[in-house]
PDB file of C-alpha atoms and ligand atoms in Angstrom:
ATOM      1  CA  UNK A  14     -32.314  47.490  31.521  1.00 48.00           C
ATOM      2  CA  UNK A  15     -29.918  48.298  34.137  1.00 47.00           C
ATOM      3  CA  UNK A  16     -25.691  48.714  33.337  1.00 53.00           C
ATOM      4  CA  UNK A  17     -25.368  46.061  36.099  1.00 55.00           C
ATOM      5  CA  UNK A  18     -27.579  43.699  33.455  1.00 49.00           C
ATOM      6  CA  UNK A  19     -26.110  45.220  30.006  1.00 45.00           C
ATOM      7  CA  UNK A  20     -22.276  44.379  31.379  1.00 49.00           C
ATOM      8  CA  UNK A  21     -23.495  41.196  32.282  1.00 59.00           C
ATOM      9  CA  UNK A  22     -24.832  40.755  28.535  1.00 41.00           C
ATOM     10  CA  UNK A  23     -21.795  42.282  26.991  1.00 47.00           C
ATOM     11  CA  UNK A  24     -19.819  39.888  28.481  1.00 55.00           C
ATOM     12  CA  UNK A  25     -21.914  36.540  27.734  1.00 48.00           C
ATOM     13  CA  UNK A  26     -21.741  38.042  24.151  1.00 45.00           C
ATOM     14  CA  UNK A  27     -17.787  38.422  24.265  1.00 55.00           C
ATOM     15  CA  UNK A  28     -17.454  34.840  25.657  1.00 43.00           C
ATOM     16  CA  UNK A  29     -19.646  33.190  22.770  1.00 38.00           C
ATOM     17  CA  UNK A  30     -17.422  35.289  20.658  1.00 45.00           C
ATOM     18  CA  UNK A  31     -14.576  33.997  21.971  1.00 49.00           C
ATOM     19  CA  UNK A  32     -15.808  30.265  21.365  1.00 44.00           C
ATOM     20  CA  UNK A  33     -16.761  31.022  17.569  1.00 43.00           C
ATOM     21  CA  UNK A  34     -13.520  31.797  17.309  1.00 41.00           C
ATOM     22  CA  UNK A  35     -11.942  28.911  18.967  1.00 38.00           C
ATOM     23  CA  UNK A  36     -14.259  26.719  16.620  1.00 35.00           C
ATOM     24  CA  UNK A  37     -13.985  28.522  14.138  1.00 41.00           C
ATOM     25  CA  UNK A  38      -9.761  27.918  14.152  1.00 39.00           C
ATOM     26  CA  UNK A  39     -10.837  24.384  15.094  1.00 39.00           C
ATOM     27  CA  UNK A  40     -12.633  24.225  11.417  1.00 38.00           C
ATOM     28  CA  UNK A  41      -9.885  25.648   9.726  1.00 36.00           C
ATOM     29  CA  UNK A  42      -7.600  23.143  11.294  1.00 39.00           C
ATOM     30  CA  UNK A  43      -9.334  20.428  10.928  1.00 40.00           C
ATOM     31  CA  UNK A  44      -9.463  21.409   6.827  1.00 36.00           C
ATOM     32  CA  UNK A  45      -5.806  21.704   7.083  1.00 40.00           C
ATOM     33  CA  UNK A  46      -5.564  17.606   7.688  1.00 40.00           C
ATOM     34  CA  UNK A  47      -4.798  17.541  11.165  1.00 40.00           C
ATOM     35  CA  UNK A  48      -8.968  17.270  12.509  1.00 39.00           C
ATOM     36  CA  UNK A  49      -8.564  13.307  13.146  1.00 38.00           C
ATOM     37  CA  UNK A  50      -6.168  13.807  16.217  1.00 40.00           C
ATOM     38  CA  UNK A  51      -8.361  16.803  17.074  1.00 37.00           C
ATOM     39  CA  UNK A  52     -11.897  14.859  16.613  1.00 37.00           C
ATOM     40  CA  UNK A  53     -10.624  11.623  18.234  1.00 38.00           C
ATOM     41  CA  UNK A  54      -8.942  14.032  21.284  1.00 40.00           C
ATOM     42  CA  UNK A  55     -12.998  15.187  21.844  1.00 37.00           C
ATOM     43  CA  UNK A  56     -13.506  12.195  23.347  1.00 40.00           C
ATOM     44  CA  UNK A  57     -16.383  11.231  21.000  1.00 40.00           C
ATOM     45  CA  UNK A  58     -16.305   7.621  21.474  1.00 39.00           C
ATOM     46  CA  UNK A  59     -14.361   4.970  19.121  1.00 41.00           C
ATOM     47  CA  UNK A  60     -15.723   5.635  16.385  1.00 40.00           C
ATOM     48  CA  UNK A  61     -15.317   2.863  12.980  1.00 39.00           C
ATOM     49  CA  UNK A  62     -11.974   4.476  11.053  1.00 38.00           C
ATOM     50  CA  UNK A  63     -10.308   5.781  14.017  1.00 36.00           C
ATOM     51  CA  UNK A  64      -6.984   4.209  14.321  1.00 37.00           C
ATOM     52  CA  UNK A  65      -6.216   2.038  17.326  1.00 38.00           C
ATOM     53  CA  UNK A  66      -3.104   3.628  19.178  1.00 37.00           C
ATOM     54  CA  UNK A  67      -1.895   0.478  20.456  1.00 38.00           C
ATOM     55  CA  UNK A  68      -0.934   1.320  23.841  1.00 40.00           C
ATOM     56  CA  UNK A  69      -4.184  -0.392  25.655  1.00 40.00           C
ATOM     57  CA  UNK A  70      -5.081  -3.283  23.694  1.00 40.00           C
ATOM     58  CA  UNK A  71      -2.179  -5.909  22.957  1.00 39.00           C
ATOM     59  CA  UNK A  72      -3.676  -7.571  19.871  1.00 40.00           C
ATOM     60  CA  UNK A  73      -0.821  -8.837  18.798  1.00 39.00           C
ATOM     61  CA  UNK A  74      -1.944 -12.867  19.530  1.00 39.00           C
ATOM     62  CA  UNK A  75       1.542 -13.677  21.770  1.00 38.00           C
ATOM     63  CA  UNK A  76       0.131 -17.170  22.367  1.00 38.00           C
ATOM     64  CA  UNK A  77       0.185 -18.874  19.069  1.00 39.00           C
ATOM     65  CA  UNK A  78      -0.101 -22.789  18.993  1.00 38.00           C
ATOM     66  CA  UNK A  79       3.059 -24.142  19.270  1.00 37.00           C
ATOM     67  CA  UNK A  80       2.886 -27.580  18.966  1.00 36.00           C
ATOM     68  CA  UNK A  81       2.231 -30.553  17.288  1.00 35.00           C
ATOM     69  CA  UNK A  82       0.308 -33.371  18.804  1.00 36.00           C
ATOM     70  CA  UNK A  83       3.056 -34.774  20.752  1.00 35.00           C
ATOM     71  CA  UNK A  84       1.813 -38.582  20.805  1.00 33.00           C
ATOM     72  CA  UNK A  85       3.671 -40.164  18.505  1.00 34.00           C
ATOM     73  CA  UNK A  86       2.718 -43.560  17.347  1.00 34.00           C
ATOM     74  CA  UNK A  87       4.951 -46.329  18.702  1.00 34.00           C
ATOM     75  CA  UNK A  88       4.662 -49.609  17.783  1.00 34.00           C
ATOM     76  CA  UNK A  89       2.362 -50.989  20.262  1.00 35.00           C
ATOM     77  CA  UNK A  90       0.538 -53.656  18.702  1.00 35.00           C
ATOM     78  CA  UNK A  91       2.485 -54.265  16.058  1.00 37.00           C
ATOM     79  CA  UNK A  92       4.867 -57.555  16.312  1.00 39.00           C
ATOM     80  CA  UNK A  93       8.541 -56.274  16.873  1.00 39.00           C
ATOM     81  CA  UNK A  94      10.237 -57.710  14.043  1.00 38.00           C
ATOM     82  CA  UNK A  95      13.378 -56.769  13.651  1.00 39.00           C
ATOM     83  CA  UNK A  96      15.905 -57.793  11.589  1.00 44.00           C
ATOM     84  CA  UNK A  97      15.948 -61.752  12.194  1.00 62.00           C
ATOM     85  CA  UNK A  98      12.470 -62.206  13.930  1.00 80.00           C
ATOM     86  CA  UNK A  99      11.327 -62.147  17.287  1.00 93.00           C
ATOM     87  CA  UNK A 100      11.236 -65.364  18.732  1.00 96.00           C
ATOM     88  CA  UNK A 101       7.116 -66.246  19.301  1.00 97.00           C
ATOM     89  CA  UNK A 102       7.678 -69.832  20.821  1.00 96.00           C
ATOM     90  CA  UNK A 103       8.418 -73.356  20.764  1.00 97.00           C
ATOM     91  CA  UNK A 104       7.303 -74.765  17.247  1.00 97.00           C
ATOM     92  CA  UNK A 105       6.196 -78.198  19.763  1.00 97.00           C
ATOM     93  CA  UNK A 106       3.935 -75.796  20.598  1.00 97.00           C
ATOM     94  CA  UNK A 107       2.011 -75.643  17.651  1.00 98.00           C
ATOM     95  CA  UNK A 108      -0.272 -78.776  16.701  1.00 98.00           C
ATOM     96  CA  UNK A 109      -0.844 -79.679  13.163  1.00 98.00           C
ATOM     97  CA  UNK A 110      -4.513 -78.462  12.617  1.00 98.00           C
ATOM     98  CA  UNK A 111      -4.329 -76.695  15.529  1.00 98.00           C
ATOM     99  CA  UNK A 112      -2.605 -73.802  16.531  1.00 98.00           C
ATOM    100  CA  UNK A 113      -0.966 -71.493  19.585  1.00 98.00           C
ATOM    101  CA  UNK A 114      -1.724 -68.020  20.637  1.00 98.00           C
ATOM    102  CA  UNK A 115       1.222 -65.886  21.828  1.00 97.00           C
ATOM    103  CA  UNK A 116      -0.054 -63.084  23.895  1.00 96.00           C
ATOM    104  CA  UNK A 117       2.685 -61.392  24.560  1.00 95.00           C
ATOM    105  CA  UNK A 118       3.214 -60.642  21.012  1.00 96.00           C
ATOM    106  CA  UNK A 119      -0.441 -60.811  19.810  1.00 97.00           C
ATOM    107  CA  UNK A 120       0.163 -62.925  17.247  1.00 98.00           C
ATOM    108  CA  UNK A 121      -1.428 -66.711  16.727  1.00 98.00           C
ATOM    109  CA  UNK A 122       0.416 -69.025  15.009  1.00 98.00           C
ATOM    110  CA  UNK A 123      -1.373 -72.316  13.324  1.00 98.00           C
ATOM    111  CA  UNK A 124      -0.447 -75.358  11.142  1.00 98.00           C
ATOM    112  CA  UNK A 125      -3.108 -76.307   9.059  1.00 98.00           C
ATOM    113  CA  UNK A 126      -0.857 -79.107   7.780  1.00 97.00           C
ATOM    114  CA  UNK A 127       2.561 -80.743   8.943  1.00 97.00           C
ATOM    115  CA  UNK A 128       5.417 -78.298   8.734  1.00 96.00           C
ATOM    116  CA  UNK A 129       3.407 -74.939   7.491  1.00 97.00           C
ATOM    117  CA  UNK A 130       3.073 -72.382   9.822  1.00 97.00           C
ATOM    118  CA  UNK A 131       0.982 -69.563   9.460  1.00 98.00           C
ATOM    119  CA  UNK A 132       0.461 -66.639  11.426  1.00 98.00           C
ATOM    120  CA  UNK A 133      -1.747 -63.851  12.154  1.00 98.00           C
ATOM    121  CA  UNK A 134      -2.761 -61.200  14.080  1.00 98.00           C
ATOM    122  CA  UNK A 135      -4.222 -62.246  17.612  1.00 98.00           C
ATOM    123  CA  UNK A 136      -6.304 -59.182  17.537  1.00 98.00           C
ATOM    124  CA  UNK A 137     -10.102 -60.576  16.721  1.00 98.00           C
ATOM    125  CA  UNK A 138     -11.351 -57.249  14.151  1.00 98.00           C
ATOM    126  CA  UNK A 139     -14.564 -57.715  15.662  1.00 98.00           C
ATOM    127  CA  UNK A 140     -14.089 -55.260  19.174  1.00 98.00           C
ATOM    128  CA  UNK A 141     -10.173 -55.923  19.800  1.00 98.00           C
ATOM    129  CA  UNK A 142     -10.597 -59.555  22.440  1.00 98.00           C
ATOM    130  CA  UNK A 143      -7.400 -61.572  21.853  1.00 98.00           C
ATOM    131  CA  UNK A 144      -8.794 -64.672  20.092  1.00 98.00           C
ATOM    132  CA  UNK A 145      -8.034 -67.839  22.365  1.00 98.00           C
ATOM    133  CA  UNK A 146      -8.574 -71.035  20.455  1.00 98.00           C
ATOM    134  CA  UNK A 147      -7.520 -73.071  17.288  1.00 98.00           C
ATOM    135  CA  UNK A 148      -9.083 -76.190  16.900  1.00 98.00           C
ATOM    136  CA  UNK A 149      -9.739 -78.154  13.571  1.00 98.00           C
ATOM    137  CA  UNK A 150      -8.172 -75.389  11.629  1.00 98.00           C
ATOM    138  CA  UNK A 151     -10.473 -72.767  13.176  1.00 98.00           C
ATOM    139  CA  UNK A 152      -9.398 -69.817  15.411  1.00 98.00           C
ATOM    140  CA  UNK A 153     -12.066 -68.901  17.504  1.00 98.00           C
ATOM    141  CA  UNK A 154     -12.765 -65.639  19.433  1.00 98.00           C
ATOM    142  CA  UNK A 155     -14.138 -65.658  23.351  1.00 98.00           C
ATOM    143  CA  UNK A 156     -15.519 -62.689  23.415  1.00 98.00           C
ATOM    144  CA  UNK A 157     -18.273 -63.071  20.602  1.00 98.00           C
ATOM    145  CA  UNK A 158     -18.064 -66.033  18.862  1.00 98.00           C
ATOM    146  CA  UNK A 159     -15.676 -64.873  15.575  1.00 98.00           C
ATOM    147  CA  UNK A 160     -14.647 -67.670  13.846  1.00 98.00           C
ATOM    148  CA  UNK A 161     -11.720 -67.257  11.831  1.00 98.00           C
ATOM    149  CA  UNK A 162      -9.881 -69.783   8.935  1.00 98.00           C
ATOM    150  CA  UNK A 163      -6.503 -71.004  10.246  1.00 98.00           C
ATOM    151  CA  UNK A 164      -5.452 -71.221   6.815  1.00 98.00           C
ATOM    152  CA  UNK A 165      -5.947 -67.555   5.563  1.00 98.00           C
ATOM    153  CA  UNK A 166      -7.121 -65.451   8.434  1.00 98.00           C
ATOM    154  CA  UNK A 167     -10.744 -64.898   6.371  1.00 98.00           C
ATOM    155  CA  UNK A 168     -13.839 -65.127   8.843  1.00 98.00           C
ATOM    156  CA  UNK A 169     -15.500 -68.277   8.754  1.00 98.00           C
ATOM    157  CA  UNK A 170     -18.654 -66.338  11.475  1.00 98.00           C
ATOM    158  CA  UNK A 171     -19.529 -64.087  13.604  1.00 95.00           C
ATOM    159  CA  UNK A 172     -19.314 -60.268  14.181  1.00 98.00           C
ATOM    160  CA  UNK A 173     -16.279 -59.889  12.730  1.00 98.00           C
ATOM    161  CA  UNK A 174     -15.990 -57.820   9.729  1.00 98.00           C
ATOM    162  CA  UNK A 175     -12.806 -58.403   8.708  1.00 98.00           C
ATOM    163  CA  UNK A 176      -9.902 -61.336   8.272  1.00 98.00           C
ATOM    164  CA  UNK A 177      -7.256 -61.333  10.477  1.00 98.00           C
ATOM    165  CA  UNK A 178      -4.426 -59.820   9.218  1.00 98.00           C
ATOM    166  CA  UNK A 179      -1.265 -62.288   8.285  1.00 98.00           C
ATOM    167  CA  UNK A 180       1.960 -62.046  10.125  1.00 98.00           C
ATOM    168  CA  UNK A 181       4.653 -63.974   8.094  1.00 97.00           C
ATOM    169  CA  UNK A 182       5.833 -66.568  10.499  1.00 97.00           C
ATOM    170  CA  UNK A 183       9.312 -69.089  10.024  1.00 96.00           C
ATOM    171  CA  UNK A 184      10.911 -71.870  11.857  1.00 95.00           C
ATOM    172  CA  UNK A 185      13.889 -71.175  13.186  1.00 94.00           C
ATOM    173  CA  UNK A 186      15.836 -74.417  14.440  1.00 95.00           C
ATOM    174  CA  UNK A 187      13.241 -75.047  16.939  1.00 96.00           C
ATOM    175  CA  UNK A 188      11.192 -71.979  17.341  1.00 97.00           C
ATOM    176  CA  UNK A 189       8.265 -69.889  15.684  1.00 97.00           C
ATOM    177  CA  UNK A 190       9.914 -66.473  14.679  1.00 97.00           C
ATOM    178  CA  UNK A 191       8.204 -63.766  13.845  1.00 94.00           C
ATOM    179  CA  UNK A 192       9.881 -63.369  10.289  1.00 81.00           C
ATOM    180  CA  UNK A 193      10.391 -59.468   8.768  1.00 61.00           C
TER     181      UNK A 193
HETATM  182 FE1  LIG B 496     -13.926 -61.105  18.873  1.00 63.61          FE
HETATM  183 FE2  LIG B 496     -16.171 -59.729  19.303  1.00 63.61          FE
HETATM  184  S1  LIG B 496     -14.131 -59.228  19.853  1.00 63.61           S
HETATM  185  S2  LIG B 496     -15.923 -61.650  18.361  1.00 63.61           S
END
């Protein structure tokens, strides 16, 4: 073996000696408590356990839901009767056995005999048509053929699976109101 090749040896040898040592401090180190900075500074990958640092992922959730469904109900469909009654109409308007659909307020009005008024919804429970007629103390629905009582509301035939729901109705001097 030439010197040229045993200094080149000796050295190699002082360098790994020079690494055990670093480890070997590393080892000691890490025993002391302080390894998981060292470990995670090796780059090893994230390993489970290793505690986020925070600076790169913002998991704080910064977008929380902030609102309630703003759609309040209103009152649509619903008669607006306020304190004394809306006025619905002409009571002339109603025939005895017959009756008169207000469409602006949804609401049919009947008088199955002289000088009682009824009301009800206009709103046919069936699919939502407006029903149209009232004819021998029957209220009748276009759309399908519903037949409702003009007395009570209660279906008489047809699809609908439901009465129609009473609105309390009173003369006032001349008119239908709409009574609270
Ligand atoms: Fe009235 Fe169908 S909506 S019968």
């Amino acid at each position: 073996m030439s010197d040229e090749r045993t200094a080149e040896l000796a050295k190699a040898i002082d360098t790994l000696r020079d690494r055990r040592a670093v480890l070997r401090g590393a080892a000691v180190v890490g025993l002391a408590g302080v390894s998981v900075p060292l470990l995670a500074a090796c780059g090893g990958g994230d390993e489970a356990g290793s505690t986020p640092s925070s600076t790169g992922s913002s998991s704080a959730p910064t977008s929380a839901p902030t609102s309630a469904p703003s759609s309040a109900p209103s009152s649509a469909g619903t008669p607006s009767s306020g304190g004394g009654g809306a006025v619905l109409g002409p009571a002339s308007d109603v025939p005895v056995n017959g009756g008169m659909v207000f469409q602006d307020a949804k609401v049919v009005v009947t008088q199955p005999t002289a000088g009682q008024y009824k009301g009800f919804t206009a709103v046919c429970t069936h699919a939502g048509c407006l029903v149209r007629t009232v004819e021998n103390n029957t209220i009748t629905c276009p759309c399908h053929g519903s037949k409702y009582n003009a007395t009570d509301g209660s279906v008489i035939s047809g699809p609908a699976p439901a009465p129609l729901a009473a609105v309390p109705v009173a003369v006032d001097g001349t008119n239908i109101v709409a009574s609270a």
